[in-house]
Amino acid sequence: MDNDLANPPVMHAPVLHAPTLHRGASPDPRKNLVGLSREALIAEMADVGEAPFRARQLWHWIYHRGATDFAVMTTLSKGFRERLAASYVVRRPEVSRALASIDGTRKWLLRFPDGQEVETVHIPEEDRGTLCVSSQVGCTLTCKFCHTGTQRLVRNLEPAEIVGQVMVARDALGEWPSPAEDRQLTNIVLMGMGEPLYNYDAVATAMRIVMDGEGLSISKRKITLSTSGVVPAIARCGSELGVNLAISLHAVTDELRDVLVPLNKKYPIAELLAACRDYPGSSNARRITFEYVMLKGVNDSPAEARALVALLRGIPAKVNLIPFNPWPGAPYECSTREAIKQFSDIVFEAGYSSPVRTPRGQDIMAACGQLKSDSIKQRRSELLKSTEAAVAPS
Ligand code: SAH
Ligand code: SF4
């Protein structure tokens, strides 16, 4: 199966500037084993006097079987299970809201112990299912069309919080033990909230766990990392992780990209495209995806489509046109259907695949940020009883 991004979620819609209200109980002092690399898990077991093979057994229970309770880990002695339970937990993020769309899209708003929240979206398609994963709470970058970039609160997610998104989805989809085939969760896109290459270490640890063949076992060929263009981290991402790359290009001149994606002032288009030309592992069979948000009268002319094609010459590329997803107060509008079609045709005729991303799960506010925004609004006005119960999966 390829990694065509024709239908991943339309992400990034309204998120309010408001701290998340914390209603948590007192924190559990036990250490979470989720999110530790294999090496760290072995070291953790060594600390409590256990041999490395114990770590391997635990890995199997946690990531292949999906166990959350040491009591069910029957290949471990009872005494060891009890000792584990005294010091450790296998914890998922708390599901703060769960919604299911009539088109099958599912969305989870996840809350961490400090009260911060992110979103994860599952988009089923005929031959695959894609999970859109967040890498940060908010984003330090300030792309002008993106509402996540206007959020005040920003922090990096930890590996456990990134892997935890995949595990929550697996729980909800009933995909334990990790199925060898006919999975509903086949692909991962790091296209949720945040800039993954500004949280590289945690993302790398999390993706190594996700790719491990004795656990969640999602191949690097099915994982796509989207970046706004953090050039120095791109080569590492390719050589160390080998995942597919998506670039949020959105403009064909530095003048416009400086405005839309201000990181461009630091890493201009020529440097970004040079990093793409050198991206380890890219080929005609494994193309780099260039994301291009369609903004009416801003970047959507036929001349810009032709300039885009010229820029991409020599790069194994495909283009993903994203209709702009508006949010209150946004300074842009979405291009017309005709403009998008014309743009897409020019790119396609030049030999690049140029699918237009279809919005999914609009009835459950599946565009990233909307649910969180809505949730904050509800809490503010103390409308805690929502209609979601009617559509939420059990
Ligand atoms: N920070 C990373 C990954 C998350 S954004 C990045 O920027 O690539 C995932 C994609 O959604 C990016 O291409 C981003 O530019 C795009 N996006 C953000 N806000 C959007 C909006 N309001 N409408 C459509 N696409 C948007
Ligand atoms: Fe939004 Fe990505 Fe830009 Fe951050 S880098 S503001 S998440 S588009």
Coordinates of C-alpha atoms and ligand atoms in Angstrom, one line a residue:
M1 CA 0.0 0.0 0.0
D2 CA 1.4 3.4 -0.8
N3 CA 1.3 6.4 1.4
D4 CA -0.8 8.7 -0.7
L5 CA -2.1 11.5 1.4
A6 CA -5.2 12.1 -0.7
N7 CA -7.5 11.9 2.3
P8 CA -5.8 12.5 5.6
P9 CA -7.6 14.8 7.9
V10 CA -8.0 18.4 7.4
M11 CA -6.3 19.6 10.5
H12 CA -6.0 22.9 12.3
A13 CA -9.1 24.8 12.9
P14 CA -10.2 27.0 15.8
V15 CA -8.5 26.7 19.1
L16 CA -9.3 29.3 21.7
H17 CA -6.7 31.1 23.8
A18 CA -7.6 29.6 27.1
P19 CA -5.9 27.5 29.7
T20 CA -7.4 24.0 30.0
L21 CA -9.3 23.6 33.2
H22 CA -7.8 20.9 35.4
R23 CA -10.2 18.6 37.1
G24 CA -7.6 15.9 37.9
A25 CA -7.3 13.7 41.0
S26 CA -4.0 13.6 42.9
P27 CA -1.2 12.3 40.6
D28 CA -0.2 8.6 40.7
P29 CA 3.5 8.6 41.8
R30 CA 4.2 5.3 40.0
K31 CA 6.3 5.5 36.9
N32 CA 4.7 5.0 33.5
L33 CA 6.4 2.2 31.5
V34 CA 4.8 3.4 28.2
G35 CA 7.1 5.6 26.2
L36 CA 10.4 4.1 27.4
S37 CA 12.6 2.9 24.5
R38 CA 13.6 -0.7 24.6
E39 CA 17.0 0.2 26.0
A40 CA 15.4 2.4 28.7
L41 CA 13.0 -0.4 29.6
I42 CA 15.9 -2.8 29.9
A43 CA 17.8 -0.3 32.1
E44 CA 14.6 0.2 34.2
M45 CA 14.4 -3.6 34.8
A46 CA 18.1 -3.8 35.6
D47 CA 17.5 -1.1 38.3
V48 CA 15.0 -3.4 40.0
G49 CA 17.3 -6.5 39.6
E50 CA 15.6 -8.1 36.6
A51 CA 17.2 -9.6 33.5
P52 CA 16.9 -8.0 30.0
F53 CA 14.5 -10.8 28.9
R54 CA 11.9 -9.4 31.4
A55 CA 11.9 -6.2 29.5
R56 CA 11.2 -8.1 26.3
Q57 CA 8.3 -9.9 27.9
L58 CA 6.9 -6.6 29.2
W59 CA 7.3 -5.1 25.8
H60 CA 5.2 -7.8 24.3
W61 CA 2.4 -7.4 26.8
I62 CA 2.4 -3.6 26.6
Y63 CA 2.8 -3.1 22.8
H64 CA 1.7 -6.3 21.2
R65 CA -1.1 -7.4 23.6
G66 CA -2.2 -3.9 24.7
A67 CA -2.3 -4.9 28.4
T68 CA -2.7 -2.1 30.9
D69 CA -2.8 -4.3 34.0
F70 CA 0.2 -6.3 35.2
A71 CA -2.2 -8.9 36.7
V72 CA -3.0 -10.2 33.1
M73 CA 0.7 -10.6 32.2
T74 CA 0.6 -14.3 33.0
T75 CA 4.0 -15.2 31.5
L76 CA 5.5 -13.2 34.4
S77 CA 5.6 -14.7 37.9
K78 CA 3.0 -13.5 40.4
G79 CA 5.6 -12.0 42.7
F80 CA 7.2 -10.0 39.8
R81 CA 3.8 -8.8 38.7
E82 CA 3.1 -7.6 42.2
R83 CA 6.4 -5.8 42.5
L84 CA 5.8 -4.2 39.1
A85 CA 2.4 -3.0 40.2
A86 CA 3.8 -1.4 43.3
S87 CA 6.2 0.8 41.4
Y88 CA 4.9 1.1 37.8
V89 CA 1.9 1.7 35.7
V90 CA 1.0 1.1 32.0
R91 CA -0.9 4.4 31.5
R92 CA -2.8 5.8 28.6
P93 CA -3.8 9.5 28.3
E94 CA -7.3 10.0 29.6
V95 CA -9.9 10.2 26.9
S96 CA -11.7 13.5 27.7
R97 CA -14.1 13.3 24.8
A98 CA -14.6 10.7 22.1
L99 CA -16.7 11.3 19.0
A100 CA -17.6 9.2 16.0
S101 CA -18.7 10.7 12.6
I102 CA -21.4 9.3 10.4
D103 CA -18.5 8.9 7.8
G104 CA -16.6 6.7 10.2
T105 CA -14.0 9.3 11.3
R106 CA -13.3 9.1 15.0
K107 CA -11.8 11.7 17.1
W108 CA -10.4 11.7 20.7
L109 CA -9.6 14.7 22.8
L110 CA -6.9 13.4 25.2
R111 CA -6.0 14.9 28.5
F112 CA -2.7 14.5 30.3
P113 CA -2.1 14.7 34.0
D114 CA -1.1 18.4 33.9
G115 CA -4.5 19.1 32.4
Q116 CA -3.2 19.9 28.9
E117 CA -5.1 18.4 26.0
V118 CA -4.4 17.4 22.4
E119 CA -6.5 15.7 19.6
T120 CA -6.1 12.5 17.7
V121 CA -8.2 11.6 14.7
H122 CA -8.7 8.3 12.9
I123 CA -9.8 8.4 9.3
P124 CA -10.9 5.0 7.9
E125 CA -10.8 4.5 4.1
E126 CA -11.5 1.5 2.0
D127 CA -8.1 0.0 2.0
R128 CA -6.5 1.6 5.1
G129 CA -7.0 3.7 8.2
T130 CA -4.9 6.7 9.0
L131 CA -4.3 8.1 12.5
C132 CA -3.4 11.8 12.7
V133 CA -1.2 12.3 15.7
S134 CA -0.2 15.5 17.6
S135 CA 3.4 16.2 18.6
Q136 CA 3.0 19.3 20.8
V137 CA 0.3 21.1 22.8
G138 CA 0.0 24.2 20.6
C139 CA 2.9 25.3 18.4
T140 CA 5.7 27.8 18.8
L141 CA 5.5 28.7 15.1
T142 CA 2.9 31.2 13.8
C143 CA 1.8 30.2 10.4
K144 CA -0.7 32.9 9.5
F145 CA -3.5 30.5 8.3
C146 CA -3.2 28.1 11.2
H147 CA -5.1 28.4 14.4
T148 CA -2.9 26.1 16.4
G149 CA -0.1 28.7 15.8
T150 CA -2.2 31.3 17.7
Q151 CA -2.4 29.2 20.9
R152 CA -0.7 30.7 23.9
L153 CA 0.0 27.4 25.7
V154 CA 2.7 25.4 24.2
R155 CA 4.6 22.4 25.5
N156 CA 6.3 19.4 23.9
L157 CA 4.6 16.1 24.2
E158 CA 6.6 13.3 25.9
P159 CA 7.1 10.0 24.1
A160 CA 4.4 8.4 26.2
E161 CA 2.0 11.0 25.2
I162 CA 2.7 10.5 21.5
V163 CA 2.7 6.6 21.6
G164 CA -0.3 6.9 24.0
Q165 CA -2.4 8.5 21.1
V166 CA -1.8 5.4 19.0
M167 CA -2.6 3.1 21.9
V168 CA -5.9 4.9 22.7
A169 CA -6.9 4.5 19.1
R170 CA -6.0 0.8 19.2
D171 CA -8.1 0.4 22.3
A172 CA -11.1 2.0 20.7
L173 CA -10.7 0.1 17.5
G174 CA -10.3 -3.2 19.4
E175 CA -7.0 -3.9 17.7
W176 CA -5.2 -5.9 20.3
P177 CA -3.2 -8.0 20.0
S178 CA -1.5 -6.2 17.1
P179 CA -3.3 -7.7 14.1
A180 CA -0.9 -9.0 11.3
E181 CA -3.3 -8.0 8.6
D182 CA -6.7 -6.4 8.0
R183 CA -6.0 -3.6 10.4
Q184 CA -8.1 -0.5 10.8
L185 CA -5.1 1.5 11.8
T186 CA -2.5 1.1 9.1
N187 CA -1.0 4.5 8.7
I188 CA 0.2 7.4 10.9
V189 CA 0.5 11.0 9.9
L190 CA 2.3 13.5 12.2
M191 CA -0.1 16.2 11.1
G192 CA -1.9 17.0 14.3
M193 CA -1.1 19.9 16.6
G194 CA 2.5 21.0 16.8
E195 CA 5.7 21.0 14.8
P196 CA 7.2 17.5 15.1
L197 CA 10.7 18.5 14.2
Y198 CA 10.8 21.0 17.1
N199 CA 10.2 18.0 19.4
Y200 CA 12.4 15.6 17.4
D201 CA 13.8 13.5 20.3
A202 CA 10.4 12.6 21.7
V203 CA 8.9 12.1 18.3
A204 CA 11.8 9.8 17.4
T205 CA 11.6 7.7 20.5
A206 CA 7.8 7.4 20.0
M207 CA 8.1 6.4 16.4
R208 CA 10.8 3.8 17.1
I209 CA 8.3 2.3 19.6
V210 CA 5.5 2.4 17.1
M211 CA 7.7 0.8 14.4
D212 CA 9.0 -2.0 16.5
G213 CA 8.0 -5.3 14.9
E214 CA 7.4 -7.0 18.3
G215 CA 4.9 -4.4 19.3
L216 CA 2.6 -1.9 17.5
S217 CA 4.5 -2.8 14.4
I218 CA 3.6 0.0 12.0
S219 CA 6.2 0.2 9.4
K220 CA 8.2 3.4 8.6
R221 CA 6.7 3.2 5.1
K222 CA 3.3 3.9 6.6
I223 CA 4.4 6.8 8.7
T224 CA 4.5 10.4 7.4
L225 CA 6.0 13.3 9.3
S226 CA 4.8 16.8 8.2
T227 CA 7.0 19.8 8.8
S228 CA 6.8 23.5 8.2
G229 CA 10.5 23.3 7.2
V230 CA 12.8 22.8 10.1
V231 CA 15.7 22.3 7.7
P232 CA 18.5 21.1 10.1
A233 CA 16.3 18.3 11.4
I234 CA 15.1 17.0 8.0
A235 CA 18.2 14.9 7.2
R236 CA 18.2 13.3 10.7
C237 CA 14.6 12.4 10.3
G238 CA 15.3 10.6 7.1
S239 CA 18.5 8.8 8.1
E240 CA 17.5 7.9 11.6
L241 CA 13.8 7.2 11.3
G242 CA 13.3 6.7 7.5
V243 CA 9.7 7.8 7.6
N244 CA 8.0 9.6 4.7
L245 CA 8.3 13.3 4.6
A246 CA 5.6 15.9 4.0
I247 CA 6.6 19.6 3.6
S248 CA 4.1 22.4 4.3
L249 CA 5.2 24.6 1.4
H250 CA 2.1 26.8 0.7
A251 CA 3.9 29.4 -1.3
V252 CA 6.3 29.5 -4.3
T253 CA 8.1 32.7 -3.5
D254 CA 10.1 33.6 -0.3
E255 CA 8.2 36.9 -0.2
L256 CA 4.9 35.2 0.3
R257 CA 6.2 32.2 2.3
D258 CA 7.8 34.6 4.8
V259 CA 4.3 35.9 5.5
L260 CA 2.4 32.6 5.5
V261 CA 5.1 30.4 7.2
P262 CA 7.3 32.8 9.1
L263 CA 9.9 30.0 9.7
N264 CA 10.8 30.6 6.0
K265 CA 12.7 33.7 7.1
K266 CA 15.1 31.4 8.8
Y267 CA 15.0 28.5 6.3
P268 CA 14.0 29.9 2.9
I269 CA 12.6 27.9 0.0
A270 CA 15.9 27.1 -1.7
E271 CA 17.4 25.6 1.5
L272 CA 14.2 23.7 2.2
L273 CA 14.1 22.2 -1.3
A274 CA 17.8 21.4 -1.1
A275 CA 17.1 19.4 2.1
C276 CA 14.3 17.6 0.2
R277 CA 16.6 16.8 -2.8
D278 CA 18.9 15.2 -0.3
Y279 CA 16.3 13.4 1.8
P280 CA 17.5 9.9 2.5
G281 CA 15.4 7.2 1.0
S282 CA 13.2 9.3 -1.2
S283 CA 12.6 7.9 -4.7
N284 CA 10.0 7.8 -7.3
A285 CA 8.4 5.0 -5.4
R286 CA 8.6 7.0 -2.1
R287 CA 7.9 10.6 -3.0
I288 CA 8.0 13.6 -0.7
T289 CA 4.6 15.2 -0.3
F290 CA 4.3 18.9 -0.7
E291 CA 1.3 20.3 1.1
Y292 CA -0.2 23.5 -0.3
V293 CA -3.1 25.2 1.4
M294 CA -5.4 26.9 -1.0
L295 CA -6.0 30.5 0.0
K296 CA -8.3 32.6 -2.2
G297 CA -6.5 35.3 -4.1
V298 CA -3.3 34.7 -2.1
N299 CA -1.4 31.7 -3.5
D300 CA -3.9 30.0 -5.9
S301 CA -3.3 31.5 -9.4
P302 CA -2.4 29.4 -12.5
A303 CA 1.0 31.2 -12.6
E304 CA 1.7 30.0 -9.1
A305 CA 0.8 26.4 -10.0
R306 CA 3.3 26.6 -12.9
A307 CA 5.9 28.1 -10.6
L308 CA 5.3 25.3 -8.1
V309 CA 5.9 22.7 -10.8
A310 CA 9.1 24.4 -11.8
L311 CA 10.3 24.5 -8.2
L312 CA 9.7 20.8 -7.7
R313 CA 11.7 19.8 -10.8
G314 CA 14.1 17.0 -9.9
I315 CA 12.5 16.1 -6.6
P316 CA 10.5 12.9 -6.4
A317 CA 7.4 14.8 -5.3
K318 CA 3.6 14.6 -5.1
V319 CA 1.4 17.6 -4.2
N320 CA -1.4 17.6 -1.8
L321 CA -3.8 20.5 -2.2
I322 CA -5.6 21.4 1.1
P323 CA -8.7 23.5 0.9
F324 CA -8.2 26.2 3.6
N325 CA -10.2 25.3 6.7
P326 CA -11.5 28.6 8.1
W327 CA -11.6 29.7 11.7
P328 CA -13.2 32.8 13.3
G329 CA -11.1 35.8 12.7
A330 CA -8.9 34.1 10.1
P331 CA -7.3 36.5 7.7
Y332 CA -7.9 34.2 4.7
E333 CA -10.7 32.5 2.8
C334 CA -10.6 29.2 0.9
S335 CA -10.0 29.3 -2.8
T336 CA -13.0 28.6 -5.1
R337 CA -13.6 25.1 -6.4
E338 CA -12.7 26.3 -9.9
A339 CA -9.4 27.8 -8.7
I340 CA -8.5 24.6 -6.9
K341 CA -9.5 22.5 -9.9
Q342 CA -7.4 24.6 -12.3
F343 CA -4.4 24.6 -10.0
S344 CA -4.7 20.8 -9.5
D345 CA -4.9 20.3 -13.3
I346 CA -1.8 22.3 -14.0
V347 CA 0.2 20.3 -11.4
F348 CA -1.2 17.0 -12.6
E349 CA -0.5 17.8 -16.3
A350 CA 3.1 18.5 -15.3
G351 CA 3.3 14.9 -14.1
Y352 CA 2.7 15.2 -10.4
S353 CA -0.1 13.6 -8.5
S354 CA -2.2 16.5 -7.1
P355 CA -5.1 15.2 -5.0
V356 CA -7.3 17.7 -3.2
R357 CA -7.7 16.7 0.4
T358 CA -11.3 16.0 1.2
P359 CA -12.6 17.1 4.6
R360 CA -13.7 14.3 6.8
G361 CA -15.7 14.1 10.0
Q362 CA -17.1 17.5 9.7
D363 CA -20.1 16.6 11.9
I364 CA -17.7 15.9 14.8
M365 CA -15.4 18.8 14.2
A366 CA -12.6 16.5 13.1
A367 CA -10.5 19.4 11.8
C368 CA -7.8 19.6 14.4
G369 CA -8.4 22.1 17.1
Q370 CA -12.1 22.4 16.7
L371 CA -13.1 19.9 19.3
K372 CA -10.6 21.3 21.8
S373 CA -12.0 24.8 21.2
D374 CA -15.5 23.6 21.5
S375 CA -14.7 21.8 24.7
I376 CA -13.2 24.9 26.3
K377 CA -16.2 26.9 25.3
Q378 CA -18.5 24.3 26.9
R379 CA -16.6 24.3 30.1
R380 CA -16.5 28.0 30.2
S381 CA -20.2 28.2 30.0
E382 CA -20.7 25.2 32.3
L383 CA -22.5 23.4 29.6
L384 CA -20.9 20.1 30.6
K385 CA -23.7 17.9 29.4
S386 CA -23.2 17.8 25.7
T387 CA -24.9 15.9 22.9
E388 CA -21.8 13.9 22.3
A389 CA -23.1 11.0 24.3
A390 CA -25.5 10.3 21.5
V391 CA -22.7 9.8 19.0
A392 CA -19.7 8.8 21.2
P393 CA -18.4 5.3 20.8
S394 CA -18.7 3.3 24.0
Ligands
SAH1 N1 3.4 21.6 12.1 C1 3.5 20.7 11.0 C2 2.5 19.6 11.1 C3 1.0 20.0 11.5 S1 0.1 20.9 10.4 C4 3.4 21.4 9.7 O1 3.1 22.6 9.7 O2 3.6 20.8 8.7 C5 -0.5 19.8 9.2 C6 -0.9 20.5 7.9 O3 -2.1 21.3 8.1 C7 0.2 21.5 7.5 O4 0.4 21.4 6.1 C8 -0.5 22.8 7.8 O5 0.1 23.9 7.1 C9 -1.9 22.6 7.5 N2 -2.9 23.6 8.0 C10 -2.7 24.3 9.1 N3 -3.8 25.1 9.3 C11 -4.6 24.9 8.3 C12 -5.9 25.4 7.9 N4 -6.6 26.3 8.6 N5 -6.5 24.9 6.8 C13 -5.9 24.0 6.0 N6 -4.7 23.4 6.3 C14 -4.0 23.9 7.4
SF4_2 FE1 0.4 25.3 12.5 FE2 2.3 23.6 11.6 FE3 2.6 26.2 11.3 FE4 2.7 25.1 13.7 S1 4.1 24.8 12.0 S2 1.6 27.0 13.2 S3 1.2 23.5 13.5 S4 1.0 25.0 10.3

